[in-house]
Amino acid sequence: MDTQIIIDISVIVPIYNEEGNLLPLYERLKKVISDITPSHEFIFVNDGSSDRSMEIIKSLAEADAKVRYINLSRNFGHQNAVSAGIDYTKGEAVVIIDGDLQDPPELIAPMYEKLQRGYEVVYAKRKSREGESFMKKFTAKIFYRLLARMTSFSIPVDTGDFRIIHRKVAEALRRMPETNKFLRGQIAWIGYKQTFIEYERAKRHAGKTGYTYKKMISFALNGITGFSNVPIKFVTLTGFFVSGVAFFMILYSFYVRYYDPINYERGWASLMTGIMFLGGVQLISIGILGEYISRINNDVRKRPLYFIQEHNLED
Ligand code: UDP
Ligand code: MG
């Protein structure tokens, strides 16, 4: 995957069932990007769409030689689709943007300008988000703040993958081998000079979200397990705490056994409470360890992040 740098800007757009968005998206992107520089490429990564998205992308590619596509062999998920794009970009600057027009393409101009002033990452921070459920906004808000407290470096809150990065950062991403991608965390972890601009996140132009709750939870767990060992430390601390309590319970039961014959052999409730409590703590702890182990498992297998069915990339 040796990519020469021959152009100014690459724009990566992951696409999963966005047939209603592709044309207006392309129009707006094309306008903004050609105003900045004629030296650009669009990389549409089709992530196993089941609608007409791929046909539309191909017709765009026929009309505009700067449109590249990577058609993945199935749905590998948003993060893998973006990673596929990053693997093949040639740009000095690389834009990552959603395909549903929630990220306004017009924002790329000021973001690019900031990048030119010597930053390596300019991310777009959501001041507000329109047209998303209360549950999604609420869980996202809690998640990003929790994650920020659990990591030793700072992952920006209220920020998606909409950003512009320098080629250096794209190259750094290619060198990070983890299978469970959490790109916004990885980019924060990479470092360099980073800044942001704020924006109002629009609602989806057409279609519906490709992020089911299942995908969201596994994405959130990738973020936590990939960048923090706090949950494991929490397991250890809970273990110490519970053992401490258990120690006093043991002393108490000896006391009852020898000095309190009236209460001796009663205590069904306290016994049950103890068993239930310990059972709960143990299962949660095993679960937390399991989340880490399943990810280690994925990394040990070293399976490719995606397979490509067809593409129109050069060479
Ligand atoms: N997407 C993808 N693969 C998936 C789910 C989503 O490539 O499995 C793309 C989708 O087409 C969009 C971006 O990732 O361009 C963000 O997804 P979506 O808008 O569904 O997520 P939300 O904005 O609701 O969090
Ligand atoms: Mg969206």
Coordinates of C-alpha atoms and ligand atoms in Angstrom, one line a residue:
M1 CA 0.0 0.0 0.0
D2 CA 2.6 2.5 -1.0
T3 CA 0.7 5.7 -1.9
Q4 CA 2.6 8.5 -3.6
I5 CA 1.5 11.9 -2.8
I6 CA 0.3 13.5 -5.9
I7 CA -2.7 15.6 -4.9
D8 CA -3.8 18.2 -2.4
I9 CA -7.0 16.8 -0.9
S10 CA -8.5 13.3 -0.7
V11 CA -12.1 13.1 0.6
I12 CA -13.2 9.8 2.1
V13 CA -16.9 9.0 2.3
P14 CA -18.1 5.8 3.8
I15 CA -21.4 4.7 2.2
Y16 CA -24.0 2.3 3.6
N17 CA -27.4 2.6 1.9
E18 CA -27.2 6.3 1.0
E19 CA -28.9 6.3 -2.4
G20 CA -31.0 9.3 -1.6
N21 CA -27.9 11.3 -0.4
L22 CA -25.2 10.6 -2.9
L23 CA -26.1 13.1 -5.6
P24 CA -26.7 16.2 -3.4
L25 CA -23.6 15.1 -1.4
Y26 CA -21.4 14.9 -4.5
E27 CA -22.7 18.2 -5.8
R28 CA -21.9 20.1 -2.6
L29 CA -18.6 18.4 -2.0
K30 CA -17.5 19.0 -5.6
K31 CA -18.3 22.7 -5.3
V32 CA -16.5 23.2 -2.1
I33 CA -13.4 21.1 -3.0
S34 CA -12.9 22.5 -6.5
D35 CA -13.1 26.0 -5.1
I36 CA -10.1 25.0 -2.8
T37 CA -8.0 23.2 -5.4
P38 CA -8.3 21.3 -8.7
S39 CA -6.0 18.7 -7.3
H40 CA -8.3 16.4 -5.4
E41 CA -10.0 13.0 -5.3
F42 CA -13.2 11.6 -3.8
I43 CA -13.0 8.1 -2.4
F44 CA -16.4 6.5 -1.9
V45 CA -16.2 3.4 0.1
N46 CA -19.3 1.3 -0.4
D47 CA -19.7 -0.7 2.8
G48 CA -22.0 -3.5 1.5
S49 CA -25.0 -1.3 0.7
S50 CA -28.1 -3.2 -0.3
D51 CA -29.7 -0.3 -2.2
R52 CA -28.6 1.5 -5.4
S53 CA -25.7 3.4 -3.8
M54 CA -23.0 1.5 -5.8
E55 CA -24.7 2.1 -9.1
I56 CA -24.9 5.8 -8.3
I57 CA -21.3 5.9 -7.3
K58 CA -20.3 4.2 -10.6
S59 CA -22.2 6.8 -12.6
L60 CA -20.5 9.6 -10.7
A61 CA -17.1 7.9 -11.5
E62 CA -18.0 7.8 -15.2
A63 CA -18.8 11.5 -15.2
D64 CA -15.9 12.7 -13.0
A65 CA -12.4 11.1 -13.3
K66 CA -11.7 12.3 -9.7
V67 CA -14.3 10.0 -8.3
R68 CA -12.7 6.8 -7.0
Y69 CA -14.6 3.9 -5.4
I70 CA -13.8 0.9 -3.3
N71 CA -16.6 -1.6 -3.2
L72 CA -16.2 -3.8 -0.1
S73 CA -17.2 -7.5 -0.3
R74 CA -19.8 -7.0 2.4
N75 CA -20.8 -4.7 5.3
F76 CA -17.7 -4.3 7.5
G77 CA -18.9 -1.3 9.5
H78 CA -18.3 2.4 9.4
Q79 CA -14.8 2.4 11.0
N80 CA -13.5 -0.3 8.7
A81 CA -14.9 1.4 5.7
V82 CA -13.1 4.7 6.6
S83 CA -9.9 2.7 7.3
A84 CA -10.2 1.2 3.8
G85 CA -10.3 4.7 2.4
I86 CA -7.4 5.8 4.5
D87 CA -5.3 2.9 3.2
Y88 CA -5.6 4.2 -0.4
T89 CA -5.6 8.0 -0.1
K90 CA -3.0 10.0 -2.0
G91 CA -3.8 13.4 -0.5
E92 CA -1.5 15.8 1.3
A93 CA -4.7 16.5 3.3
V94 CA -7.4 13.9 4.0
V95 CA -11.0 14.7 4.8
I96 CA -13.3 12.1 6.5
I97 CA -17.0 13.0 6.1
D98 CA -20.3 11.1 6.5
G99 CA -22.3 10.3 3.5
D100 CA -25.7 11.5 4.8
L101 CA -25.0 15.2 4.8
Q102 CA -25.1 15.4 8.6
D103 CA -21.6 16.9 8.2
P104 CA -21.9 20.0 6.0
P105 CA -19.3 19.9 3.2
E106 CA -19.1 23.7 3.2
L107 CA -17.2 23.4 6.6
I108 CA -14.3 21.8 4.8
A109 CA -13.1 25.2 3.5
P110 CA -12.5 26.7 6.9
M111 CA -11.1 23.4 8.2
Y112 CA -8.7 23.2 5.4
E113 CA -7.6 26.8 6.0
K114 CA -6.8 26.0 9.6
L115 CA -4.8 22.9 8.5
Q116 CA -2.8 25.2 6.3
R117 CA -1.9 27.3 9.3
G118 CA 0.2 24.4 10.7
Y119 CA -2.2 22.0 12.3
E120 CA -2.1 18.3 11.6
V121 CA -5.7 17.6 12.7
V122 CA -8.7 19.9 12.5
Y123 CA -11.8 18.1 13.8
A124 CA -15.4 19.4 13.7
K125 CA -17.0 19.6 17.1
R126 CA -20.8 19.4 17.3
K127 CA -22.4 22.4 19.1
S128 CA -25.8 20.9 18.6
R129 CA -27.3 17.9 16.8
E130 CA -30.5 18.1 15.0
G131 CA -33.0 15.4 14.3
E132 CA -31.5 12.7 16.4
S133 CA -33.3 10.8 19.2
F134 CA -33.0 12.0 22.8
M135 CA -31.6 8.5 23.7
K136 CA -28.8 8.8 21.1
K137 CA -27.8 12.3 22.2
F138 CA -28.0 11.4 25.9
T139 CA -26.0 8.2 25.6
A140 CA -23.4 9.9 23.4
K141 CA -23.0 12.7 25.8
I142 CA -22.5 10.4 28.8
F143 CA -20.2 8.1 26.8
Y144 CA -17.8 10.8 25.6
R145 CA -17.5 12.3 29.0
L146 CA -17.0 8.9 30.7
L147 CA -14.4 8.0 28.1
A148 CA -12.6 11.3 28.6
R149 CA -12.3 10.6 32.3
M150 CA -11.0 7.1 31.7
T151 CA -8.2 7.9 29.3
S152 CA -4.8 9.5 30.1
F153 CA -4.8 11.6 26.9
S154 CA -7.7 13.6 25.8
I155 CA -10.2 12.3 23.3
P156 CA -12.3 15.3 22.3
V157 CA -15.9 15.2 23.4
D158 CA -18.9 15.6 21.1
T159 CA -16.8 14.9 18.1
G160 CA -17.4 12.3 15.3
D161 CA -15.1 11.4 12.5
F162 CA -15.7 14.5 10.5
R163 CA -12.3 16.0 10.3
I164 CA -9.4 16.9 8.1
I165 CA -6.0 15.3 8.8
H166 CA -2.5 15.7 7.4
R167 CA -0.9 12.9 5.4
K168 CA 1.3 12.3 8.4
V169 CA -1.7 11.3 10.5
A170 CA -3.1 9.1 7.8
E171 CA 0.3 7.4 7.6
A172 CA 0.3 6.9 11.4
L173 CA -3.2 5.4 11.2
R174 CA -2.0 2.9 8.6
R175 CA 0.7 1.8 11.1
M176 CA -1.8 1.1 13.9
P177 CA -2.7 -2.6 13.7
E178 CA -5.7 -2.8 16.0
T179 CA -8.6 -4.8 14.6
N180 CA -11.3 -3.0 16.5
K181 CA -11.1 0.5 15.2
F182 CA -12.0 3.6 17.1
L183 CA -10.5 6.2 14.7
R184 CA -11.4 9.3 16.7
G185 CA -9.5 7.9 19.7
Q186 CA -6.6 6.7 17.6
I187 CA -6.2 10.1 16.0
A188 CA -6.3 11.8 19.4
W189 CA -3.7 9.3 20.6
I190 CA -1.4 10.0 17.6
G191 CA -0.9 13.5 18.8
Y192 CA 0.6 16.4 16.7
K193 CA -1.0 19.7 16.7
Q194 CA -4.8 19.4 16.8
T195 CA -7.5 22.0 16.8
F196 CA -11.3 22.1 16.1
I197 CA -14.0 24.2 14.7
E198 CA -17.6 24.1 16.0
Y199 CA -20.7 23.4 14.0
E200 CA -24.3 22.6 14.2
R201 CA -24.9 19.0 13.1
A202 CA -27.7 18.8 10.6
K203 CA -30.2 16.0 10.4
R204 CA -29.9 13.2 7.9
H205 CA -30.7 14.4 4.4
A206 CA -32.4 11.1 3.4
G207 CA -32.5 7.5 4.5
K208 CA -32.0 6.2 8.0
T209 CA -29.1 5.6 10.3
G210 CA -26.9 2.6 9.7
Y211 CA -25.8 2.6 13.4
T212 CA -28.0 0.1 15.2
Y213 CA -27.9 0.0 19.0
K214 CA -25.8 -3.1 18.7
K215 CA -23.3 -1.4 16.5
M216 CA -23.2 1.6 18.8
I217 CA -22.6 -0.5 21.9
S218 CA -19.8 -2.4 20.3
F219 CA -18.3 0.8 18.9
A220 CA -18.4 2.4 22.4
L221 CA -16.7 -0.7 23.9
N222 CA -14.0 -0.5 21.3
G223 CA -13.4 3.0 22.5
I224 CA -13.2 2.1 26.1
T225 CA -11.2 -1.1 25.8
G226 CA -8.9 0.3 23.2
F227 CA -7.9 3.3 25.2
S228 CA -8.4 2.6 28.9
N229 CA -7.7 -0.1 31.4
V230 CA -9.8 1.6 34.1
P231 CA -12.6 -1.1 33.9
I232 CA -10.0 -3.8 34.7
K233 CA -8.6 -1.8 37.6
F234 CA -12.2 -1.3 38.7
V235 CA -12.6 -5.1 38.8
T236 CA -9.5 -5.4 41.0
L237 CA -10.6 -2.6 43.4
T238 CA -14.1 -4.1 43.7
G239 CA -12.4 -7.5 44.5
F240 CA -10.5 -5.9 47.3
F241 CA -13.5 -4.1 48.6
V242 CA -15.7 -7.1 48.6
S243 CA -13.0 -9.2 50.2
G244 CA -12.7 -6.6 52.9
V245 CA -16.4 -6.8 53.7
A246 CA -16.2 -10.6 53.6
F247 CA -13.5 -10.5 56.2
F248 CA -15.7 -8.7 58.7
M249 CA -18.6 -11.0 57.8
I250 CA -16.4 -13.9 58.7
L251 CA -15.4 -12.4 62.1
Y252 CA -19.1 -11.7 62.7
S253 CA -20.2 -15.3 61.9
F254 CA -17.6 -16.7 64.3
Y255 CA -18.9 -14.3 66.9
V256 CA -22.5 -15.5 66.3
R257 CA -21.4 -19.1 66.2
Y258 CA -19.8 -19.0 69.7
Y259 CA -21.4 -16.1 71.6
D260 CA -24.9 -15.6 70.1
P261 CA -26.6 -19.0 70.1
I262 CA -30.0 -17.4 69.6
N263 CA -29.1 -16.0 66.2
Y264 CA -27.0 -19.0 65.2
E265 CA -28.3 -20.9 62.3
R266 CA -30.8 -18.2 61.3
G267 CA -29.5 -15.7 58.8
W268 CA -31.0 -17.1 55.6
A269 CA -31.5 -13.6 54.3
S270 CA -28.0 -12.5 54.9
L271 CA -26.7 -15.7 53.3
M272 CA -28.7 -15.2 50.2
T273 CA -27.7 -11.5 50.0
G274 CA -24.1 -12.5 50.2
I275 CA -24.4 -15.1 47.5
M276 CA -26.4 -12.9 45.2
F277 CA -24.1 -10.0 45.7
L278 CA -20.9 -12.0 45.1
G279 CA -22.4 -13.7 42.1
G280 CA -23.3 -10.4 40.5
V281 CA -19.9 -8.9 41.2
Q282 CA -18.2 -12.0 39.7
L283 CA -20.3 -12.1 36.6
I284 CA -19.8 -8.4 35.9
S285 CA -16.1 -8.8 36.4
I286 CA -15.8 -11.8 34.1
G287 CA -17.9 -9.8 31.6
I288 CA -15.4 -6.9 31.7
L289 CA -12.5 -9.2 31.3
G290 CA -14.4 -10.9 28.4
E291 CA -14.7 -7.6 26.6
Y292 CA -10.9 -7.2 26.6
I293 CA -10.2 -10.8 25.8
S294 CA -12.5 -10.9 22.8
R295 CA -10.7 -7.9 21.4
I296 CA -7.3 -9.5 22.1
N297 CA -8.7 -12.5 20.3
N298 CA -9.5 -10.4 17.3
D299 CA -6.1 -8.8 17.3
V300 CA -4.4 -12.2 17.5
R301 CA -6.3 -13.6 14.5
K302 CA -5.0 -10.6 12.5
R303 CA -7.8 -10.9 10.0
P304 CA -7.9 -8.2 7.4
L305 CA -10.3 -5.3 8.2
Y306 CA -12.1 -5.6 4.9
F307 CA -12.0 -7.3 1.5
I308 CA -12.4 -5.4 -1.8
Q309 CA -14.8 -6.7 -4.4
E310 CA -14.0 -4.1 -7.1
H311 CA -12.4 -0.6 -7.3
N312 CA -11.3 2.0 -9.7
L313 CA -8.1 3.1 -7.9
E314 CA -5.1 3.8 -10.0
D315 CA -2.5 1.0 -10.3
Ligands
UDP1 N1 -21.8 3.6 7.5 C1 -21.0 2.6 6.9 N2 -21.2 1.4 7.4 C2 -22.1 1.0 8.4 C3 -22.9 2.1 8.9 C4 -22.7 3.4 8.5 O1 -20.2 2.9 6.1 O2 -22.2 -0.1 8.7 C5 -21.6 5.0 7.0 C6 -22.9 5.8 6.6 O3 -23.3 5.6 5.3 C7 -22.6 7.2 6.9 C8 -21.6 7.1 8.1 O4 -21.1 5.8 8.0 O5 -21.9 7.8 5.8 C9 -22.3 7.4 9.4 O6 -23.3 6.5 9.6 P1 -24.8 6.9 10.1 O7 -25.2 8.2 9.5 O8 -25.7 5.7 9.8 O9 -24.6 7.0 11.6 P2 -25.1 8.2 12.6 O10 -24.9 9.5 12.0 O11 -26.6 7.9 12.8 O12 -24.4 8.0 13.9
MG2 MG -25.5 10.0 10.2

